[in-house]
Coordinates of C-alpha atoms and ligand atoms in Angstrom, one line a residue:
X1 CA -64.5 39.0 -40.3
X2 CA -64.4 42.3 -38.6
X3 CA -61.3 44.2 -37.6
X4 CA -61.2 47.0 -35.0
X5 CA -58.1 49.3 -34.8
X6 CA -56.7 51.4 -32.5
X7 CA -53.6 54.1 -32.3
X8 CA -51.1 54.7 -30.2
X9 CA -50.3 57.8 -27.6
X10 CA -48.0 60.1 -26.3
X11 CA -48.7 62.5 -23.1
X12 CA -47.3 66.1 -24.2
X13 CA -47.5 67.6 -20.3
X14 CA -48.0 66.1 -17.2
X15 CA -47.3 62.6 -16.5
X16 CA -46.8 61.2 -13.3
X17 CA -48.6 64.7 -12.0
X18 CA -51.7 63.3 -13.5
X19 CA -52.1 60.0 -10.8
X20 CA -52.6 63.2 -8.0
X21 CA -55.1 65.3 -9.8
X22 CA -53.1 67.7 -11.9
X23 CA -54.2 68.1 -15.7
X24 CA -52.1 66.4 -18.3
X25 CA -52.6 66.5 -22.0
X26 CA -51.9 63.7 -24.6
X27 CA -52.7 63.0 -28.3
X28 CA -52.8 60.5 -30.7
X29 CA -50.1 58.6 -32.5
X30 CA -51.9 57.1 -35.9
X31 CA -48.6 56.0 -37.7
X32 CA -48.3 53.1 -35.2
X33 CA -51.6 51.4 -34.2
X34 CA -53.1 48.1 -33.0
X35 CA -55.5 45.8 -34.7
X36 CA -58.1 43.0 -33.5
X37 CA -59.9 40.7 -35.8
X38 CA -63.1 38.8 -35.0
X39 CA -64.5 36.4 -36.8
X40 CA -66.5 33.2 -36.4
X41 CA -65.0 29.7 -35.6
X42 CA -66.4 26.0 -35.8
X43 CA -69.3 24.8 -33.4
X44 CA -67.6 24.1 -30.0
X45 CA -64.9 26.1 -30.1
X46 CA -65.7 28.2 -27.8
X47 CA -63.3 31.7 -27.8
X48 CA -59.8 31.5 -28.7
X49 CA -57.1 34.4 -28.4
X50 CA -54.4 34.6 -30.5
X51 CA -51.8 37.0 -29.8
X52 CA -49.8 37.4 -33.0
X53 CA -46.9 39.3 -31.4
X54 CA -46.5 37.0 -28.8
X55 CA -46.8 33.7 -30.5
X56 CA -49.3 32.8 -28.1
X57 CA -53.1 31.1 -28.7
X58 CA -55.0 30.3 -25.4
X59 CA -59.0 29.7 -24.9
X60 CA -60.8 32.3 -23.2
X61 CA -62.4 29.7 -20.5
X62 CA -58.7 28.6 -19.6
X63 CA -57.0 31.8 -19.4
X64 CA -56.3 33.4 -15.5
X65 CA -59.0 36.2 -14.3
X66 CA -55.9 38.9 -14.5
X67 CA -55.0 37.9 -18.1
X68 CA -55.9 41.7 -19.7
X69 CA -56.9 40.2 -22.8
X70 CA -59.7 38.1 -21.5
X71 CA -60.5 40.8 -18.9
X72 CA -61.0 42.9 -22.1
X73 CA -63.2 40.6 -24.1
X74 CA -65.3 39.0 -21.1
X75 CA -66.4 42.7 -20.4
X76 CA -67.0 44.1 -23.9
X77 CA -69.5 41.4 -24.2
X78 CA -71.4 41.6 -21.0
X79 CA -71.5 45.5 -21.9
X80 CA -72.8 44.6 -25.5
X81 CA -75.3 42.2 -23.8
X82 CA -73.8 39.6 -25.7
X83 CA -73.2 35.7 -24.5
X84 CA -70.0 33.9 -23.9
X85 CA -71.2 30.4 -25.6
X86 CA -70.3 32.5 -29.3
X87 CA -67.4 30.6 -31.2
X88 CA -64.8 32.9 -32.3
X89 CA -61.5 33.7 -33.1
X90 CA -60.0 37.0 -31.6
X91 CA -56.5 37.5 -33.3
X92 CA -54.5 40.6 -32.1
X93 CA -51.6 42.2 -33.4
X94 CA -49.8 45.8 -32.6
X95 CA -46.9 47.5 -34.3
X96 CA -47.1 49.8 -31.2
X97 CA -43.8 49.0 -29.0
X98 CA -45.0 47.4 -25.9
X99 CA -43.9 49.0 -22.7
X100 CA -42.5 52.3 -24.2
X101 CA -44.8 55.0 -23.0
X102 CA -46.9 54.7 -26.4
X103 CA -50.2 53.1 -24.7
X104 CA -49.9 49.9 -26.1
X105 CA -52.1 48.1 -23.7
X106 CA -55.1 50.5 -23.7
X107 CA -54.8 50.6 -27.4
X108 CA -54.9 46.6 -28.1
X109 CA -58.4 47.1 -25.4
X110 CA -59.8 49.6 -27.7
X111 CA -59.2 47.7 -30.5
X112 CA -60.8 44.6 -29.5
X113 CA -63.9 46.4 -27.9
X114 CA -64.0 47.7 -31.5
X115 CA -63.7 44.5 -33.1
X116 CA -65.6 42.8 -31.3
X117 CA -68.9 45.7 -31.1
X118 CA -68.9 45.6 -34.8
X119 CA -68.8 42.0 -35.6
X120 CA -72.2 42.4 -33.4
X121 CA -73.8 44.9 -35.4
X122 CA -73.4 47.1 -31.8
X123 CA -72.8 50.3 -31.2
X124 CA -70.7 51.8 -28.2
X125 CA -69.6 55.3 -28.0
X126 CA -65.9 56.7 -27.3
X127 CA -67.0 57.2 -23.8
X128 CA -68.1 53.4 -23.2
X129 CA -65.2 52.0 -25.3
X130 CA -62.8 54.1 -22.9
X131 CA -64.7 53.4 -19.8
X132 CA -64.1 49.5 -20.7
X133 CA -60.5 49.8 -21.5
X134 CA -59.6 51.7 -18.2
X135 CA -61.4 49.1 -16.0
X136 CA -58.4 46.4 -18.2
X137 CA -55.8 49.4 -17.4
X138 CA -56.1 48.4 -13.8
X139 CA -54.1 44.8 -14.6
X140 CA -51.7 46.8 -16.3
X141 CA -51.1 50.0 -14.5
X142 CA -52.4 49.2 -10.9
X143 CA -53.9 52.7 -10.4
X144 CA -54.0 54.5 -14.1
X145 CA -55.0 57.5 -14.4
X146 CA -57.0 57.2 -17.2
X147 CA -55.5 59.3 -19.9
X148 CA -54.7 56.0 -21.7
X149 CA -57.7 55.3 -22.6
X150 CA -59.3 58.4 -22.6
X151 CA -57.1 59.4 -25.5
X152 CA -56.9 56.2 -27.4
X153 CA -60.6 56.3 -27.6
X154 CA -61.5 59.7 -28.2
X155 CA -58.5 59.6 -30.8
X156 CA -58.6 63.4 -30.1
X157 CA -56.0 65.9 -28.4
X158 CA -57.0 65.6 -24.8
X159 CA -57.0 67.3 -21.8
X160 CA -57.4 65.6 -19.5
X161 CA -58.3 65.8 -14.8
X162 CA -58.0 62.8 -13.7
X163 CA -62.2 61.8 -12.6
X164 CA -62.8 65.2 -13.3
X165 CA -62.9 65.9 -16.4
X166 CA -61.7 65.2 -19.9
X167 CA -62.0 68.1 -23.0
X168 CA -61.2 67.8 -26.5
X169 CA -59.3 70.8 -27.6
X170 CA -58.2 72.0 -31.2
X171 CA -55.0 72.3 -32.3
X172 CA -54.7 75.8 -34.0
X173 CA -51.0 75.1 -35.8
X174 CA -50.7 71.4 -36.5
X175 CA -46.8 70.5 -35.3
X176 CA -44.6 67.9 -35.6
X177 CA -43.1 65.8 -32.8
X178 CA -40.3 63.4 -33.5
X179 CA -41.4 60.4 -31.1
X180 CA -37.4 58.1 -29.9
X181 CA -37.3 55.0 -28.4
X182 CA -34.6 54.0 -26.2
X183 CA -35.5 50.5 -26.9
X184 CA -35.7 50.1 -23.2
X185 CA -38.7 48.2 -21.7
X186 CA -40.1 50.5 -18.7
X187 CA -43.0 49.0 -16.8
X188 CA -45.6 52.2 -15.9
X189 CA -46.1 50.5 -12.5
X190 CA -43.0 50.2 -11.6
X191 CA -42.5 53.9 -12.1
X192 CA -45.8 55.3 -10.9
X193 CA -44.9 53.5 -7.5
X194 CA -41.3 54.6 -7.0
X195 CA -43.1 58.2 -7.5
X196 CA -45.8 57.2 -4.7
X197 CA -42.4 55.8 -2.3
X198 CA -41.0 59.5 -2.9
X199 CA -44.7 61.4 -2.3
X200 CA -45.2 59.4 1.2
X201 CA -41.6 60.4 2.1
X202 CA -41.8 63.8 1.2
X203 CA -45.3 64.9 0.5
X204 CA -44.5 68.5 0.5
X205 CA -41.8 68.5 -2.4
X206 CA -43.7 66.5 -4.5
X207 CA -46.6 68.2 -4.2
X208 CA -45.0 71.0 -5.2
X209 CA -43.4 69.3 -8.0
X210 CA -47.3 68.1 -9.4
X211 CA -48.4 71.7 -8.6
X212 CA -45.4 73.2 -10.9
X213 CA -45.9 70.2 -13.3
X214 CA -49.8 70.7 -13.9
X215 CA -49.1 74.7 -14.2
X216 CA -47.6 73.6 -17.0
X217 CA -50.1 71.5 -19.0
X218 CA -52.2 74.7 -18.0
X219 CA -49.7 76.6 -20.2
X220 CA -49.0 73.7 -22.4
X221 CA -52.5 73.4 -23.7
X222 CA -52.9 77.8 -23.9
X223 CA -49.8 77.4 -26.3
X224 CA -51.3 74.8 -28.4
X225 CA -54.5 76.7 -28.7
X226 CA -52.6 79.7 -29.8
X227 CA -50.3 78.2 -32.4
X228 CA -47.1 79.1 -29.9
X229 CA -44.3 76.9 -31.0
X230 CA -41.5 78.4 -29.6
X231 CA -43.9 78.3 -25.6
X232 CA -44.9 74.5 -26.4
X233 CA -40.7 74.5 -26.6
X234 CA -40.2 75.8 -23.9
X235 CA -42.5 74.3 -21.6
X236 CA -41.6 70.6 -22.6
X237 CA -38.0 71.2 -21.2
X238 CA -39.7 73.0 -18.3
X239 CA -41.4 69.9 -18.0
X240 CA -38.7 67.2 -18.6
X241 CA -36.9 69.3 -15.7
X242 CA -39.6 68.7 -13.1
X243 CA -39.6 65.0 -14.7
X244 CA -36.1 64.7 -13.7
X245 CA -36.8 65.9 -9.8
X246 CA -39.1 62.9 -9.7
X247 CA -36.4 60.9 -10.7
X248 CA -38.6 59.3 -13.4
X249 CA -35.9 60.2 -16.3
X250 CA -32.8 57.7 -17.0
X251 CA -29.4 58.0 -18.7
X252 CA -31.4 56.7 -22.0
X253 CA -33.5 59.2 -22.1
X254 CA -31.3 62.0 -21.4
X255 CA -29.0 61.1 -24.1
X256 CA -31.2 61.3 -26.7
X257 CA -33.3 64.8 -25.2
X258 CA -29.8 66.2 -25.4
X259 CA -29.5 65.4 -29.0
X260 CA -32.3 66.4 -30.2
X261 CA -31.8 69.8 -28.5
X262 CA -29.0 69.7 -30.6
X263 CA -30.4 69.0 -33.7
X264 CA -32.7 71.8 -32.9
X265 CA -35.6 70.7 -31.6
X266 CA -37.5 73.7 -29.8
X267 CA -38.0 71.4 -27.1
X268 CA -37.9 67.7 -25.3
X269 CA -39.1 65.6 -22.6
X270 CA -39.5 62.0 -21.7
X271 CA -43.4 61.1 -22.1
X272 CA -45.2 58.7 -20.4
X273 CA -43.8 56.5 -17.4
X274 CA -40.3 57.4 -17.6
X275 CA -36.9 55.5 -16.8
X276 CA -37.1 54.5 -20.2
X277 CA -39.7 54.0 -23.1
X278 CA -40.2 56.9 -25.6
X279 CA -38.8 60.6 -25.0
X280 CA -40.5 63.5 -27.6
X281 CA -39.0 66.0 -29.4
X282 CA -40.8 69.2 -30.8
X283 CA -39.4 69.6 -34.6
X284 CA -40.5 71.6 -37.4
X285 CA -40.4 70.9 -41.3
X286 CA -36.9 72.1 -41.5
X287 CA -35.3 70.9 -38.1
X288 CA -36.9 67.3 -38.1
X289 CA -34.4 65.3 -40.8
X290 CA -31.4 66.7 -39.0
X291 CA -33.1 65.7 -35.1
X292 CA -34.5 62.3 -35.9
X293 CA -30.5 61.9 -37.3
X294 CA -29.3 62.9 -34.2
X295 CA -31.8 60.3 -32.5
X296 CA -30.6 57.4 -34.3
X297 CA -26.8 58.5 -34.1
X298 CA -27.6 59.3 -30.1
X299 CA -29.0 55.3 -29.9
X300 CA -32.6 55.8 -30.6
X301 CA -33.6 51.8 -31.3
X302 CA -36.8 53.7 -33.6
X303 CA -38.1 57.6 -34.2
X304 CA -41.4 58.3 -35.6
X305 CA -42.0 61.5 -36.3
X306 CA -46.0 62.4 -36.4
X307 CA -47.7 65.3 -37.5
X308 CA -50.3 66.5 -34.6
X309 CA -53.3 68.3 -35.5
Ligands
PMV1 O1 -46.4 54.8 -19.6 P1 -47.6 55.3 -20.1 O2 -47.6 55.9 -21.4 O3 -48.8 54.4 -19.9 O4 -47.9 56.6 -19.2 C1 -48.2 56.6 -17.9 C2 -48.5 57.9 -17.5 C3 -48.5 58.1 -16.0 O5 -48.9 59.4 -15.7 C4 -47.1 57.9 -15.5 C5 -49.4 57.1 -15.3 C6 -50.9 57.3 -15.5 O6 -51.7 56.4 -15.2 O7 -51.3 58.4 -16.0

């Protein structure tokens, strides 16, 4: 049996902005992560899913062409020059929330592309694996930007233009981010086209709004380099700000940024689609047990809190 895992994500600056060509950066999340085991079934059984989370076991050959898990599989094998006649058994599982701005869909991709190259004896690199899971983003997201999968494979602080260009940066002051749910399920589509509604109505505002918004992953990323807490602080709020003016934040959300600016977090935002999902928080050693308490007591269904470096 082989098993391929994957982590989870959160974008620091610049989501939504990203979709129109502003930077963005996002890192890992390794305390939550998905897993994908292959291994080899009877003669004739041709490939079967299993999707451990969702109680569900379906044979590749009868699932729809839009189902992303057989997307995912029917393409890592073309790219690994591999037939579908193999008998297998391609069992899934995620403890990464689904829907929540953590990058659970690109993450179960990259895990089974993982999976699947290594029970092959094949080798793919971070590039491949992330240009495979973006083309699977597309059932998900409609039009992703590609950050998913670009950080989920590279498993590396990105930053990241969106069919530009995509750098790995170092972290000069590992930080901590407390990561809340609001235990509210927030499709990314759903978002990203309400934000596409408000652009064709007023292109000029929100253009602004992405211009002011990728400024600040400019920034965001400078401050990383440097090891400048209190400016990474700063900005998130900066950011969560402009989030708001695209209308992509929600009473959820709010509630819990607001207390963990009270427990004295140094700054917070929503991160990734919005209108529900996960919302950051930056913490340090001594302010993080007293903001992840404020999370839970403001409604937070979960907090992780995740050391980036
Ligand atoms: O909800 P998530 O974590 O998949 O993040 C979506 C980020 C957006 O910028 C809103 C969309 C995208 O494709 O980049």
């Amino acid at each position: 049996m082989t098993i391929g895992y994957a982590p989870g994500k959160v974008i620091l600056f610049g989501e939504h902005a990203v979709v129109y060509g502003r930077p963005a950066i996002a890192v890992p999340v390794t305390q939550v992560q998905a897993q994908a085991e292959v291994e080899d079934a009877e003669k004739g059984q041709g490939i079967t899913i299993v999707a451990r989370d969702l109680g569900q076991t379906y044979k590749l050959n009868e699932a729809p062409p839009d189902d992303a898990l057989r997307a995912i599989v029917v393409s890592t094998l073309r790219r690994i020059k591999v037939g579908l006649e193999h008998d297998l058994t391609i069992t899934i599982s995620s403890s990464i929330p689904v829907a929540r701005g953590l990058g659970s869909g690109a993450a179960v991709s990259t895990a089974i592309v993982r999976a699947l190259v290594g029970h092959f004896d094949k080798w793919l690199d971070s590039r491949a694996i992330s240009d495979l899971v973006f083309e699977t983003e597309k059932i998900h997201h409609g039009t992703p930007s590609g950050i998913d999968n670009t950080v989920i494979a590279f498993q590396k602080p990105v930053y990241f233009v969106r069919g530009e260009r995509m750098e790995i940066f170092w972290v000069q002051h590992p930080f901590l981010l407390a990561i809340a749910d609001t235990g509210v399920q927030s499709p990314t589509k759903v978002a990203v086209e309400d934000v596409r509604r408000g652009w064709e109505e007023d292109p000029v505002k929100y253009e602004g709004l992405f211009d002011d918004i990728g400024t600040i992953a400019d920034m965001g990323r400078r401050a990383i380099e440097q090891g400048d807490i209190e400016a990474m602080g700063r900005l998130m709020d900066e950011n969560q700000r402009l989030l708001r003016l695209l209308k992509v934040s929600s009473p959820e959300l709010e509630g819990l940024i607001g207390a963990a600016r009270q427990g004295g977090a140094l700054g917070a935002k929503l991160s990734g689609a919005g209108r529900g999902g996960n919302m950051i928080a930056l913490v340090t050693r001594e302010t993080c047990s007293q903001v992840s308490m404020m999370l839970r007591l403001a409604g937070a269904k979960d907090v992780i809190v995740t050391e980036v470096s």
